[in-house]
mmCIF file of N, CA and C and ligand atoms in Angstrom:
data_model
loop_
_atom_site.group_PDB
_atom_site.id
_atom_site.type_symbol
_atom_site.label_atom_id
_atom_site.label_comp_id
_atom_site.label_asym_id
_atom_site.label_seq_id
_atom_site.Cartn_x
_atom_site.Cartn_y
_atom_site.Cartn_z
ATOM 1 N N MET I 1 -18.814 -25.256 -7.627
ATOM 2 C CA MET I 1 -19.261 -24.992 -9.011
ATOM 3 C C MET I 1 -18.796 -23.601 -9.457
ATOM 4 N N VAL I 2 -18.545 -23.479 -10.731
ATOM 5 C CA VAL I 2 -18.026 -22.232 -11.293
ATOM 6 C C VAL I 2 -19.048 -21.099 -11.169
ATOM 7 N N MET I 3 -18.559 -19.927 -10.716
ATOM 8 C CA MET I 3 -19.427 -18.738 -10.637
ATOM 9 C C MET I 3 -19.381 -18.002 -11.974
ATOM 10 N N ILE I 4 -20.558 -17.618 -12.478
ATOM 11 C CA ILE I 4 -20.658 -16.936 -13.770
ATOM 12 C C ILE I 4 -21.083 -15.489 -13.534
ATOM 13 N N ALA I 5 -20.357 -14.546 -14.133
ATOM 14 C CA ALA I 5 -20.736 -13.127 -14.078
ATOM 15 C C ALA I 5 -21.471 -12.771 -15.368
ATOM 16 N N LEU I 6 -22.630 -12.148 -15.216
ATOM 17 C CA LEU I 6 -23.448 -11.782 -16.383
ATOM 18 C C LEU I 6 -23.558 -10.278 -16.510
ATOM 19 N N GLY I 7 -23.547 -9.789 -17.754
ATOM 20 C CA GLY I 7 -23.774 -8.365 -17.991
ATOM 21 C C GLY I 7 -24.315 -8.150 -19.386
ATOM 22 N N SER I 8 -25.057 -7.092 -19.551
ATOM 23 C CA SER I 8 -25.574 -6.748 -20.888
ATOM 24 C C SER I 8 -25.871 -5.260 -20.959
ATOM 25 N N ASP I 9 -26.048 -4.778 -22.184
ATOM 26 C CA ASP I 9 -26.703 -3.487 -22.379
ATOM 27 C C ASP I 9 -28.141 -3.779 -22.812
ATOM 28 N N HIS I 10 -28.834 -2.755 -23.287
ATOM 29 C CA HIS I 10 -30.226 -2.929 -23.711
ATOM 30 C C HIS I 10 -30.340 -3.902 -24.887
ATOM 31 N N GLY I 11 -29.336 -3.886 -25.802
ATOM 32 C CA GLY I 11 -29.378 -4.748 -26.982
ATOM 33 C C GLY I 11 -29.214 -6.222 -26.649
ATOM 34 N N GLY I 12 -28.631 -6.498 -25.503
ATOM 35 C CA GLY I 12 -28.416 -7.885 -25.104
ATOM 36 C C GLY I 12 -29.257 -8.309 -23.918
ATOM 37 N N PHE I 13 -30.108 -7.379 -23.453
ATOM 38 C CA PHE I 13 -30.867 -7.633 -22.232
ATOM 39 C C PHE I 13 -31.710 -8.918 -22.315
ATOM 40 N N GLU I 14 -32.422 -9.086 -23.434
ATOM 41 C CA GLU I 14 -33.343 -10.231 -23.511
ATOM 42 C C GLU I 14 -32.609 -11.573 -23.533
ATOM 43 N N ILE I 15 -31.479 -11.643 -24.237
ATOM 44 C CA ILE I 15 -30.774 -12.934 -24.215
ATOM 45 C C ILE I 15 -30.095 -13.157 -22.860
ATOM 46 N N LYS I 16 -29.680 -12.076 -22.204
ATOM 47 C CA LYS I 16 -29.135 -12.243 -20.836
ATOM 48 C C LYS I 16 -30.204 -12.849 -19.918
ATOM 49 N N GLU I 17 -31.433 -12.377 -20.057
ATOM 50 C CA GLU I 17 -32.506 -12.913 -19.207
ATOM 51 C C GLU I 17 -32.747 -14.397 -19.505
ATOM 52 N N ALA I 18 -32.657 -14.775 -20.782
ATOM 53 C CA ALA I 18 -32.829 -16.194 -21.148
ATOM 54 C C ALA I 18 -31.713 -17.031 -20.521
ATOM 55 N N ILE I 19 -30.500 -16.495 -20.549
ATOM 56 C CA ILE I 19 -29.358 -17.209 -19.947
ATOM 57 C C ILE I 19 -29.555 -17.327 -18.437
ATOM 58 N N LYS I 20 -30.049 -16.278 -17.817
ATOM 59 C CA LYS I 20 -30.318 -16.321 -16.361
ATOM 60 C C LYS I 20 -31.305 -17.426 -16.012
ATOM 61 N N THR I 21 -32.355 -17.531 -16.805
ATOM 62 C CA THR I 21 -33.363 -18.573 -16.555
ATOM 63 C C THR I 21 -32.721 -19.953 -16.650
ATOM 64 N N TYR I 22 -31.899 -20.131 -17.664
ATOM 65 C CA TYR I 22 -31.205 -21.420 -17.837
ATOM 66 C C TYR I 22 -30.316 -21.722 -16.623
ATOM 67 N N LEU I 23 -29.512 -20.746 -16.212
ATOM 68 C CA LEU I 23 -28.586 -20.974 -15.087
ATOM 69 C C LEU I 23 -29.358 -21.267 -13.802
ATOM 70 N N SER I 24 -30.436 -20.521 -13.577
ATOM 71 C CA SER I 24 -31.260 -20.752 -12.380
ATOM 72 C C SER I 24 -31.841 -22.155 -12.395
ATOM 73 N N ASP I 25 -32.397 -22.554 -13.547
ATOM 74 C CA ASP I 25 -33.012 -23.886 -13.661
ATOM 75 C C ASP I 25 -31.998 -24.999 -13.399
ATOM 76 N N LYS I 26 -30.746 -24.763 -13.790
ATOM 77 C CA LYS I 26 -29.698 -25.780 -13.622
ATOM 78 C C LYS I 26 -29.006 -25.679 -12.260
ATOM 79 N N GLY I 27 -29.339 -24.659 -11.489
ATOM 80 C CA GLY I 27 -28.691 -24.475 -10.188
ATOM 81 C C GLY I 27 -27.250 -24.010 -10.306
ATOM 82 N N ILE I 28 -26.923 -23.356 -11.409
ATOM 83 C CA ILE I 28 -25.556 -22.846 -11.618
ATOM 84 C C ILE I 28 -25.481 -21.433 -11.044
ATOM 85 N N PRO I 29 -24.519 -21.167 -10.140
ATOM 86 C CA PRO I 29 -24.464 -19.850 -9.508
ATOM 87 C C PRO I 29 -24.020 -18.753 -10.475
ATOM 88 N N PHE I 30 -24.651 -17.589 -10.351
ATOM 89 C CA PHE I 30 -24.285 -16.455 -11.194
ATOM 90 C C PHE I 30 -24.510 -15.151 -10.434
ATOM 91 N N ILE I 31 -23.846 -14.110 -10.918
ATOM 92 C CA ILE I 31 -24.075 -12.752 -10.428
ATOM 93 C C ILE I 31 -24.501 -11.931 -11.638
ATOM 94 N N ASP I 32 -25.616 -11.264 -11.539
ATOM 95 C CA ASP I 32 -26.111 -10.428 -12.639
ATOM 96 C C ASP I 32 -25.729 -8.975 -12.360
ATOM 97 N N PHE I 33 -24.855 -8.420 -13.199
ATOM 98 C CA PHE I 33 -24.411 -7.035 -13.037
ATOM 99 C C PHE I 33 -25.253 -6.054 -13.850
ATOM 100 N N GLY I 34 -26.414 -6.504 -14.354
ATOM 101 C CA GLY I 34 -27.276 -5.629 -15.129
ATOM 102 C C GLY I 34 -26.869 -5.618 -16.609
ATOM 103 N N THR I 35 -27.596 -4.871 -17.366
ATOM 104 C CA THR I 35 -28.627 -3.915 -17.074
ATOM 105 C C THR I 35 -29.938 -4.623 -16.736
ATOM 106 N N ASP I 36 -30.905 -3.852 -16.299
ATOM 107 C CA ASP I 36 -32.138 -4.457 -15.800
ATOM 108 C C ASP I 36 -33.356 -4.157 -16.645
ATOM 109 N N SER I 37 -33.161 -3.541 -17.810
ATOM 110 C CA SER I 37 -34.322 -3.199 -18.644
ATOM 111 C C SER I 37 -33.863 -2.949 -20.079
ATOM 112 N N LEU I 38 -34.804 -2.592 -20.933
ATOM 113 C CA LEU I 38 -34.501 -2.295 -22.332
ATOM 114 C C LEU I 38 -34.116 -0.834 -22.550
ATOM 115 N N GLU I 39 -34.032 -0.085 -21.479
ATOM 116 C CA GLU I 39 -33.638 1.327 -21.577
ATOM 117 C C GLU I 39 -32.172 1.425 -22.033
ATOM 118 N N SER I 40 -31.896 2.381 -22.920
ATOM 119 C CA SER I 40 -30.551 2.499 -23.494
ATOM 120 C C SER I 40 -29.489 2.826 -22.439
ATOM 121 N N VAL I 41 -28.403 2.035 -22.464
ATOM 122 C CA VAL I 41 -27.274 2.229 -21.534
ATOM 123 C C VAL I 41 -25.973 2.032 -22.314
ATOM 124 N N ASP I 42 -24.839 2.299 -21.672
ATOM 125 C CA ASP I 42 -23.527 2.199 -22.322
ATOM 126 C C ASP I 42 -22.877 0.857 -21.991
ATOM 127 N N TYR I 43 -22.654 0.055 -23.028
ATOM 128 C CA TYR I 43 -22.160 -1.311 -22.785
ATOM 129 C C TYR I 43 -20.801 -1.387 -22.059
ATOM 130 N N PRO I 44 -19.860 -0.426 -22.254
ATOM 131 C CA PRO I 44 -18.572 -0.593 -21.551
ATOM 132 C C PRO I 44 -18.703 -0.615 -20.019
ATOM 133 N N VAL I 45 -19.726 0.028 -19.518
ATOM 134 C CA VAL I 45 -19.951 0.032 -18.058
ATOM 135 C C VAL I 45 -20.165 -1.391 -17.557
ATOM 136 N N TYR I 46 -20.914 -2.153 -18.311
ATOM 137 C CA TYR I 46 -21.263 -3.516 -17.886
ATOM 138 C C TYR I 46 -20.116 -4.478 -18.185
ATOM 139 N N ALA I 47 -19.389 -4.203 -19.271
ATOM 140 C CA ALA I 47 -18.194 -5.008 -19.557
ATOM 141 C C ALA I 47 -17.216 -4.885 -18.389
ATOM 142 N N ARG I 48 -17.025 -3.666 -17.914
ATOM 143 C CA ARG I 48 -16.085 -3.446 -16.808
ATOM 144 C C ARG I 48 -16.526 -4.182 -15.542
ATOM 145 N N LYS I 49 -17.788 -4.140 -15.222
ATOM 146 C CA LYS I 49 -18.283 -4.808 -14.001
ATOM 147 C C LYS I 49 -17.995 -6.315 -14.055
ATOM 148 N N VAL I 50 -18.247 -6.918 -15.208
ATOM 149 C CA VAL I 50 -18.028 -8.363 -15.343
ATOM 150 C C VAL I 50 -16.529 -8.685 -15.326
ATOM 151 N N CYS I 51 -15.732 -7.896 -16.036
ATOM 152 C CA CYS I 51 -14.275 -8.121 -16.033
ATOM 153 C C CYS I 51 -13.704 -7.986 -14.625
ATOM 154 N N ASP I 52 -14.137 -6.960 -13.910
ATOM 155 C CA ASP I 52 -13.631 -6.759 -12.547
ATOM 156 C C ASP I 52 -14.002 -7.939 -11.639
ATOM 157 N N SER I 53 -15.183 -8.482 -11.832
ATOM 158 C CA SER I 53 -15.600 -9.637 -11.026
ATOM 159 C C SER I 53 -14.664 -10.820 -11.268
ATOM 160 N N ILE I 54 -14.250 -10.999 -12.517
ATOM 161 C CA ILE I 54 -13.334 -12.107 -12.839
ATOM 162 C C ILE I 54 -11.928 -11.806 -12.313
ATOM 163 N N THR I 55 -11.435 -10.606 -12.530
ATOM 164 C CA THR I 55 -10.037 -10.337 -12.157
ATOM 165 C C THR I 55 -9.858 -10.292 -10.634
ATOM 166 N N ARG I 56 -10.926 -9.983 -9.887
ATOM 167 C CA ARG I 56 -10.757 -10.042 -8.426
ATOM 168 C C ARG I 56 -11.067 -11.433 -7.865
ATOM 169 N N GLY I 57 -11.358 -12.392 -8.757
ATOM 170 C CA GLY I 57 -11.518 -13.773 -8.341
ATOM 171 C C GLY I 57 -12.890 -14.145 -7.811
ATOM 172 N N GLU I 58 -13.834 -13.258 -7.991
ATOM 173 C CA GLU I 58 -15.203 -13.517 -7.524
ATOM 174 C C GLU I 58 -15.937 -14.479 -8.470
ATOM 175 N N SER I 59 -15.647 -14.348 -9.774
ATOM 176 C CA SER I 59 -16.246 -15.205 -10.805
ATOM 177 C C SER I 59 -15.130 -15.829 -11.628
ATOM 178 N N GLU I 60 -15.424 -16.998 -12.204
ATOM 179 C CA GLU I 60 -14.428 -17.653 -13.072
ATOM 180 C C GLU I 60 -14.694 -17.347 -14.548
ATOM 181 N N LEU I 61 -15.968 -17.298 -14.913
ATOM 182 C CA LEU I 61 -16.352 -17.050 -16.303
ATOM 183 C C LEU I 61 -17.373 -15.920 -16.355
ATOM 184 N N GLY I 62 -17.436 -15.258 -17.539
ATOM 185 C CA GLY I 62 -18.414 -14.187 -17.715
ATOM 186 C C GLY I 62 -19.141 -14.331 -19.038
ATOM 187 N N ILE I 63 -20.330 -13.758 -19.076
ATOM 188 C CA ILE I 63 -21.095 -13.687 -20.324
ATOM 189 C C ILE I 63 -21.565 -12.253 -20.483
ATOM 190 N N LEU I 64 -21.203 -11.653 -21.628
ATOM 191 C CA LEU I 64 -21.562 -10.263 -21.908
ATOM 192 C C LEU I 64 -22.391 -10.213 -23.180
ATOM 193 N N CYS I 65 -23.538 -9.573 -23.102
ATOM 194 C CA CYS I 65 -24.457 -9.517 -24.243
ATOM 195 C C CYS I 65 -24.741 -8.073 -24.618
ATOM 196 N N CYS I 66 -24.546 -7.754 -25.896
ATOM 197 C CA CYS I 66 -24.985 -6.457 -26.416
ATOM 198 C C CYS I 66 -25.701 -6.727 -27.729
ATOM 199 N N GLY I 67 -25.808 -5.736 -28.599
ATOM 200 C CA GLY I 67 -26.536 -5.958 -29.841
ATOM 201 C C GLY I 67 -25.844 -6.980 -30.733
ATOM 202 N N THR I 68 -24.528 -6.864 -30.819
ATOM 203 C CA THR I 68 -23.747 -7.772 -31.676
ATOM 204 C C THR I 68 -22.780 -8.661 -30.906
ATOM 205 N N GLY I 69 -22.478 -8.290 -29.679
ATOM 206 C CA GLY I 69 -21.403 -8.935 -28.910
ATOM 207 C C GLY I 69 -20.052 -8.291 -29.195
ATOM 208 N N ILE I 70 -19.964 -7.518 -30.251
ATOM 209 C CA ILE I 70 -18.663 -6.986 -30.684
ATOM 210 C C ILE I 70 -18.160 -5.888 -29.740
ATOM 211 N N GLY I 71 -19.015 -4.922 -29.439
ATOM 212 C CA GLY I 71 -18.587 -3.840 -28.545
ATOM 213 C C GLY I 71 -18.183 -4.387 -27.184
ATOM 214 N N MET I 72 -18.951 -5.326 -26.684
ATOM 215 C CA MET I 72 -18.614 -5.941 -25.390
ATOM 216 C C MET I 72 -17.255 -6.626 -25.460
ATOM 217 N N SER I 73 -16.991 -7.328 -26.551
ATOM 218 C CA SER I 73 -15.708 -8.038 -26.646
ATOM 219 C C SER I 73 -14.553 -7.047 -26.740
ATOM 220 N N MET I 74 -14.752 -5.966 -27.475
ATOM 221 C CA MET I 74 -13.690 -4.955 -27.581
ATOM 222 C C MET I 74 -13.388 -4.343 -26.220
ATOM 223 N N ALA I 75 -14.436 -3.989 -25.505
ATOM 224 C CA ALA I 75 -14.261 -3.376 -24.179
ATOM 225 C C ALA I 75 -13.620 -4.374 -23.214
ATOM 226 N N ALA I 76 -14.096 -5.597 -23.212
ATOM 227 C CA ALA I 76 -13.607 -6.599 -22.251
ATOM 228 C C ALA I 76 -12.142 -6.936 -22.498
ATOM 229 N N ASN I 77 -11.752 -7.012 -23.756
ATOM 230 C CA ASN I 77 -10.366 -7.414 -24.063
ATOM 231 C C ASN I 77 -9.326 -6.342 -23.741
ATOM 232 N N LYS I 78 -9.766 -5.174 -23.342
ATOM 233 C CA LYS I 78 -8.838 -4.141 -22.843
ATOM 234 C C LYS I 78 -8.374 -4.443 -21.418
ATOM 235 N N HIS I 79 -9.059 -5.361 -20.747
ATOM 236 C CA HIS I 79 -8.761 -5.666 -19.348
ATOM 237 C C HIS I 79 -7.739 -6.795 -19.279
ATOM 238 N N LYS I 80 -6.693 -6.579 -18.484
ATOM 239 C CA LYS I 80 -5.636 -7.590 -18.336
ATOM 240 C C LYS I 80 -6.224 -8.886 -17.763
ATOM 241 N N GLY I 81 -5.823 -9.987 -18.357
ATOM 242 C CA GLY I 81 -6.282 -11.289 -17.866
ATOM 243 C C GLY I 81 -7.620 -11.719 -18.426
ATOM 244 N N ILE I 82 -8.221 -10.860 -19.238
ATOM 245 C CA ILE I 82 -9.506 -11.202 -19.850
ATOM 246 C C ILE I 82 -9.288 -11.656 -21.284
ATOM 247 N N ARG I 83 -9.901 -12.780 -21.607
ATOM 248 C CA ARG I 83 -9.899 -13.284 -22.977
ATOM 249 C C ARG I 83 -11.365 -13.475 -23.374
ATOM 250 N N ALA I 84 -11.885 -12.466 -24.072
ATOM 251 C CA ALA I 84 -13.303 -12.454 -24.431
ATOM 252 C C ALA I 84 -13.470 -12.842 -25.893
ATOM 253 N N ALA I 85 -14.407 -13.724 -26.163
ATOM 254 C CA ALA I 85 -14.648 -14.198 -27.523
ATOM 255 C C ALA I 85 -16.085 -13.906 -27.927
ATOM 256 N N VAL I 86 -16.230 -13.237 -29.061
ATOM 257 C CA VAL I 86 -17.577 -13.028 -29.595
ATOM 258 C C VAL I 86 -17.828 -14.097 -30.651
ATOM 259 N N LEU I 87 -18.963 -14.748 -30.545
ATOM 260 C CA LEU I 87 -19.260 -15.835 -31.474
ATOM 261 C C LEU I 87 -20.778 -16.044 -31.558
ATOM 262 N N ASN I 88 -21.151 -16.770 -32.615
ATOM 263 C CA ASN I 88 -22.578 -16.986 -32.884
ATOM 264 C C ASN I 88 -22.934 -18.439 -33.153
ATOM 265 N N GLU I 89 -21.934 -19.315 -33.079
ATOM 266 C CA GLU I 89 -22.228 -20.719 -33.399
ATOM 267 C C GLU I 89 -21.432 -21.674 -32.494
ATOM 268 N N GLU I 90 -21.897 -22.908 -32.482
ATOM 269 C CA GLU I 90 -21.476 -23.897 -31.515
ATOM 270 C C GLU I 90 -19.990 -24.266 -31.627
ATOM 271 N N PHE I 91 -19.498 -24.418 -32.851
ATOM 272 C CA PHE I 91 -18.100 -24.857 -33.012
ATOM 273 C C PHE I 91 -17.161 -23.896 -32.289
ATOM 274 N N SER I 92 -17.383 -22.598 -32.476
ATOM 275 C CA SER I 92 -16.489 -21.600 -31.864
ATOM 276 C C SER I 92 -16.648 -21.558 -30.347
ATOM 277 N N ALA I 93 -17.849 -21.844 -29.858
ATOM 278 C CA ALA I 93 -18.067 -21.831 -28.402
ATOM 279 C C ALA I 93 -17.194 -22.886 -27.735
ATOM 280 N N GLU I 94 -17.083 -24.040 -28.375
ATOM 281 C CA GLU I 94 -16.237 -25.102 -27.826
ATOM 282 C C GLU I 94 -14.755 -24.788 -28.069
ATOM 283 N N ALA I 95 -14.428 -24.362 -29.275
ATOM 284 C CA ALA I 95 -13.021 -24.136 -29.636
ATOM 285 C C ALA I 95 -12.390 -23.028 -28.801
ATOM 286 N N THR I 96 -13.148 -21.990 -28.500
ATOM 287 C CA THR I 96 -12.540 -20.879 -27.765
ATOM 288 C C THR I 96 -12.272 -21.229 -26.304
ATOM 289 N N ARG I 97 -12.990 -22.198 -25.774
ATOM 290 C CA ARG I 97 -12.632 -22.697 -24.442
ATOM 291 C C ARG I 97 -11.429 -23.633 -24.546
ATOM 292 N N ARG I 98 -11.464 -24.574 -25.478
ATOM 293 C CA ARG I 98 -10.390 -25.572 -25.594
ATOM 294 C C ARG I 98 -9.053 -24.942 -25.979
ATOM 295 N N HIS I 99 -9.067 -24.002 -26.904
ATOM 296 C CA HIS I 99 -7.811 -23.474 -27.455
ATOM 297 C C HIS I 99 -7.401 -22.131 -26.876
ATOM 298 N N ASN I 100 -8.369 -21.254 -26.612
ATOM 299 C CA ASN I 100 -8.033 -19.884 -26.183
ATOM 300 C C ASN I 100 -8.221 -19.683 -24.686
ATOM 301 N N ASN I 101 -8.772 -20.684 -24.002
ATOM 302 C CA ASN I 101 -9.127 -20.528 -22.583
ATOM 303 C C ASN I 101 -9.899 -19.229 -22.375
ATOM 304 N N ALA I 102 -10.828 -18.950 -23.283
ATOM 305 C CA ALA I 102 -11.643 -17.738 -23.160
ATOM 306 C C ALA I 102 -12.351 -17.743 -21.817
ATOM 307 N N ASN I 103 -12.342 -16.596 -21.151
ATOM 308 C CA ASN I 103 -13.067 -16.531 -19.869
ATOM 309 C C ASN I 103 -14.324 -15.652 -19.957
ATOM 310 N N ILE I 104 -14.552 -15.045 -21.112
ATOM 311 C CA ILE I 104 -15.819 -14.327 -21.310
ATOM 312 C C ILE I 104 -16.385 -14.665 -22.680
ATOM 313 N N LEU I 105 -17.659 -15.001 -22.677
ATOM 314 C CA LEU I 105 -18.423 -15.257 -23.895
ATOM 315 C C LEU I 105 -19.228 -14.001 -24.217
ATOM 316 N N CYS I 106 -19.076 -13.488 -25.438
ATOM 317 C CA CYS I 106 -19.824 -12.294 -25.853
ATOM 318 C C CYS I 106 -20.831 -12.677 -26.923
ATOM 319 N N LEU I 107 -22.075 -12.264 -26.706
ATOM 320 C CA LEU I 107 -23.173 -12.661 -27.593
ATOM 321 C C LEU I 107 -23.960 -11.436 -28.054
ATOM 322 N N GLY I 108 -24.579 -11.565 -29.216
ATOM 323 C CA GLY I 108 -25.337 -10.460 -29.793
ATOM 324 C C GLY I 108 -26.830 -10.725 -29.835
ATOM 325 N N GLY I 109 -27.572 -9.925 -29.089
ATOM 326 C CA GLY I 109 -29.026 -10.093 -29.015
ATOM 327 C C GLY I 109 -29.752 -9.695 -30.285
ATOM 328 N N ARG I 110 -29.040 -9.003 -31.198
ATOM 329 C CA ARG I 110 -29.665 -8.673 -32.487
ATOM 330 C C ARG I 110 -29.258 -9.670 -33.564
ATOM 331 N N ILE I 111 -28.523 -10.702 -33.156
ATOM 332 C CA ILE I 111 -28.051 -11.712 -34.103
ATOM 333 C C ILE I 111 -28.624 -13.092 -33.770
ATOM 334 N N ILE I 112 -28.605 -13.420 -32.479
ATOM 335 C CA ILE I 112 -29.094 -14.743 -32.069
ATOM 336 C C ILE I 112 -30.262 -14.584 -31.104
ATOM 337 N N ASP I 113 -31.091 -15.640 -31.009
ATOM 338 C CA ASP I 113 -32.223 -15.599 -30.069
ATOM 339 C C ASP I 113 -31.823 -16.243 -28.730
ATOM 340 N N GLY I 114 -32.761 -16.211 -27.793
ATOM 341 C CA GLY I 114 -32.483 -16.719 -26.450
ATOM 342 C C GLY I 114 -32.123 -18.190 -26.447
ATOM 343 N N LYS I 115 -32.778 -18.960 -27.311
ATOM 344 C CA LYS I 115 -32.517 -20.402 -27.354
ATOM 345 C C LYS I 115 -31.069 -20.667 -27.778
ATOM 346 N N LYS I 116 -30.622 -19.964 -28.792
ATOM 347 C CA LYS I 116 -29.229 -20.118 -29.261
ATOM 348 C C LYS I 116 -28.259 -19.609 -28.194
ATOM 349 N N ALA I 117 -28.613 -18.513 -27.544
ATOM 350 C CA ALA I 117 -27.736 -17.970 -26.495
ATOM 351 C C ALA I 117 -27.546 -18.994 -25.375
ATOM 352 N N VAL I 118 -28.612 -19.679 -25.018
ATOM 353 C CA VAL I 118 -28.529 -20.701 -23.967
ATOM 354 C C VAL I 118 -27.669 -21.874 -24.436
ATOM 355 N N LYS I 119 -27.832 -22.291 -25.681
ATOM 356 C CA LYS I 119 -27.042 -23.413 -26.218
ATOM 357 C C LYS I 119 -25.548 -23.077 -26.182
ATOM 358 N N LEU I 120 -25.207 -21.854 -26.619
ATOM 359 C CA LEU I 120 -23.802 -21.444 -26.648
ATOM 360 C C LEU I 120 -23.246 -21.325 -25.230
ATOM 361 N N THR I 121 -24.078 -20.844 -24.315
ATOM 362 C CA THR I 121 -23.679 -20.751 -22.906
ATOM 363 C C THR I 121 -23.384 -22.138 -22.347
ATOM 364 N N GLU I 122 -24.274 -23.069 -22.633
ATOM 365 C CA GLU I 122 -24.124 -24.442 -22.124
ATOM 366 C C GLU I 122 -22.796 -25.039 -22.591
ATOM 367 N N ILE I 123 -22.482 -24.879 -23.864
ATOM 368 C CA ILE I 123 -21.220 -25.408 -24.400
ATOM 369 C C ILE I 123 -20.043 -24.688 -23.739
ATOM 370 N N PHE I 124 -20.124 -23.371 -23.685
ATOM 371 C CA PHE I 124 -19.007 -22.570 -23.169
ATOM 372 C C PHE I 124 -18.663 -22.939 -21.731
ATOM 373 N N ILE I 125 -19.662 -23.041 -20.883
ATOM 374 C CA ILE I 125 -19.374 -23.260 -19.463
ATOM 375 C C ILE I 125 -19.026 -24.722 -19.152
ATOM 376 N N ASN I 126 -19.321 -25.624 -20.080
ATOM 377 C CA ASN I 126 -19.049 -27.046 -19.823
ATOM 378 C C ASN I 126 -17.839 -27.589 -20.566
ATOM 379 N N THR I 127 -17.139 -26.741 -21.293
ATOM 380 C CA THR I 127 -15.973 -27.193 -22.055
ATOM 381 C C THR I 127 -14.698 -26.760 -21.339
ATOM 382 N N PRO I 128 -13.792 -27.702 -21.065
ATOM 383 C CA PRO I 128 -12.526 -27.340 -20.390
ATOM 384 C C PRO I 128 -11.493 -26.792 -21.369
ATOM 385 N N PHE I 129 -10.497 -26.126 -20.813
ATOM 386 C CA PHE I 129 -9.320 -25.691 -21.578
ATOM 387 C C PHE I 129 -8.443 -26.905 -21.812
ATOM 388 N N ASP I 130 -7.911 -27.059 -23.018
ATOM 389 C CA ASP I 130 -7.068 -28.212 -23.338
ATOM 390 C C ASP I 130 -5.650 -28.091 -22.783
ATOM 391 N N GLY I 131 -5.208 -26.866 -22.479
ATOM 392 C CA GLY I 131 -3.846 -26.682 -21.966
ATOM 393 C C GLY I 131 -2.812 -27.033 -23.025
ATOM 394 N N GLY I 132 -1.679 -27.624 -22.571
ATOM 395 C CA GLY I 132 -0.638 -28.047 -23.503
ATOM 396 C C GLY I 132 -0.117 -26.906 -24.356
ATOM 397 N N ARG I 133 -0.034 -27.128 -25.662
ATOM 398 C CA ARG I 133 0.524 -26.121 -26.574
ATOM 399 C C ARG I 133 -0.255 -24.811 -26.546
ATOM 400 N N HIS I 134 -1.510 -24.874 -26.152
ATOM 401 C CA HIS I 134 -2.332 -23.654 -26.146
ATOM 402 C C HIS I 134 -1.947 -22.711 -25.009
ATOM 403 N N THR I 135 -1.400 -23.268 -23.935
ATOM 404 C CA THR I 135 -0.952 -22.425 -22.809
ATOM 405 C C THR I 135 0.155 -21.489 -23.270
ATOM 406 N N LYS I 136 1.100 -22.027 -24.015
ATOM 407 C CA LYS I 136 2.211 -21.224 -24.533
ATOM 408 C C LYS I 136 1.679 -20.133 -25.455
ATOM 409 N N ARG I 137 0.761 -20.466 -26.312
ATOM 410 C CA ARG I 137 0.244 -19.498 -27.286
ATOM 411 C C ARG I 137 -0.501 -18.358 -26.594
ATOM 412 N N ILE I 138 -1.267 -18.682 -25.577
ATOM 413 C CA ILE I 138 -1.967 -17.627 -24.834
ATOM 414 C C ILE I 138 -0.946 -16.717 -24.156
ATOM 415 N N GLY I 139 0.105 -17.338 -23.610
ATOM 416 C CA GLY I 139 1.165 -16.561 -22.966
ATOM 417 C C GLY I 139 1.846 -15.595 -23.925
ATOM 418 N N MET I 140 1.820 -15.898 -25.188
ATOM 419 C CA MET I 140 2.480 -15.047 -26.190
ATOM 420 C C MET I 140 1.738 -13.735 -26.446
ATOM 421 N N PHE I 141 0.469 -13.669 -26.047
ATOM 422 C CA PHE I 141 -0.230 -12.383 -26.246
ATOM 423 C C PHE I 141 -0.676 -11.744 -24.934
ATOM 424 N N GLU I 142 -0.401 -12.370 -23.820
ATOM 425 C CA GLU I 142 -0.838 -11.766 -22.547
ATOM 426 C C GLU I 142 0.278 -10.966 -21.904
HETATM 427 C C1 RB5 S 201 -26.260 -0.402 -28.904
HETATM 428 O O1 RB5 S 201 -27.091 0.232 -29.793
HETATM 429 C C2 RB5 S 201 -25.225 -1.226 -29.646
HETATM 430 O O2 RB5 S 201 -24.271 -0.392 -30.204
HETATM 431 C C3 RB5 S 201 -24.581 -2.215 -28.713
HETATM 432 O O3 RB5 S 201 -25.557 -3.048 -28.181
HETATM 433 C C4 RB5 S 201 -23.557 -3.160 -29.319
HETATM 434 O O4 RB5 S 201 -24.083 -3.835 -30.414
HETATM 435 C C5 RB5 S 201 -22.237 -2.625 -29.555
HETATM 436 O O5 RB5 S 201 -21.351 -3.311 -30.065
#
């Protein structure tokens, strides 16, 4: 089964915890790289931990949560081999796996609640990459 790397700052802490509960209940393996509380921290630190877990082959997919998901996506996309997508709705969660082969989902704890975060996680981790013409397109920016 696919290993999921999780990370958040204080702004995304609560939705990360909701996602953890979902993954535990489903028996889906994950590694939680923190943060561990609502105390203010710097999101790039956690983006790096999750990206490194993916690039060294320890995890296949990652989920990064901050206040908006935007800072996490900016930080994560600086890492070679990382394709991080920030989104807030179901259509994009499926499309970014099928078309972009996104390997990190970025979510905003000040935008969506835990229930929505779990729904988007469920779609993201269960949707395959379509390959084909999309492989060439991804290669054009990597
Ligand atoms: C922290 O206040 C906030 O800037 C962070 O969670 C995130 O939204 C950045 O993009």
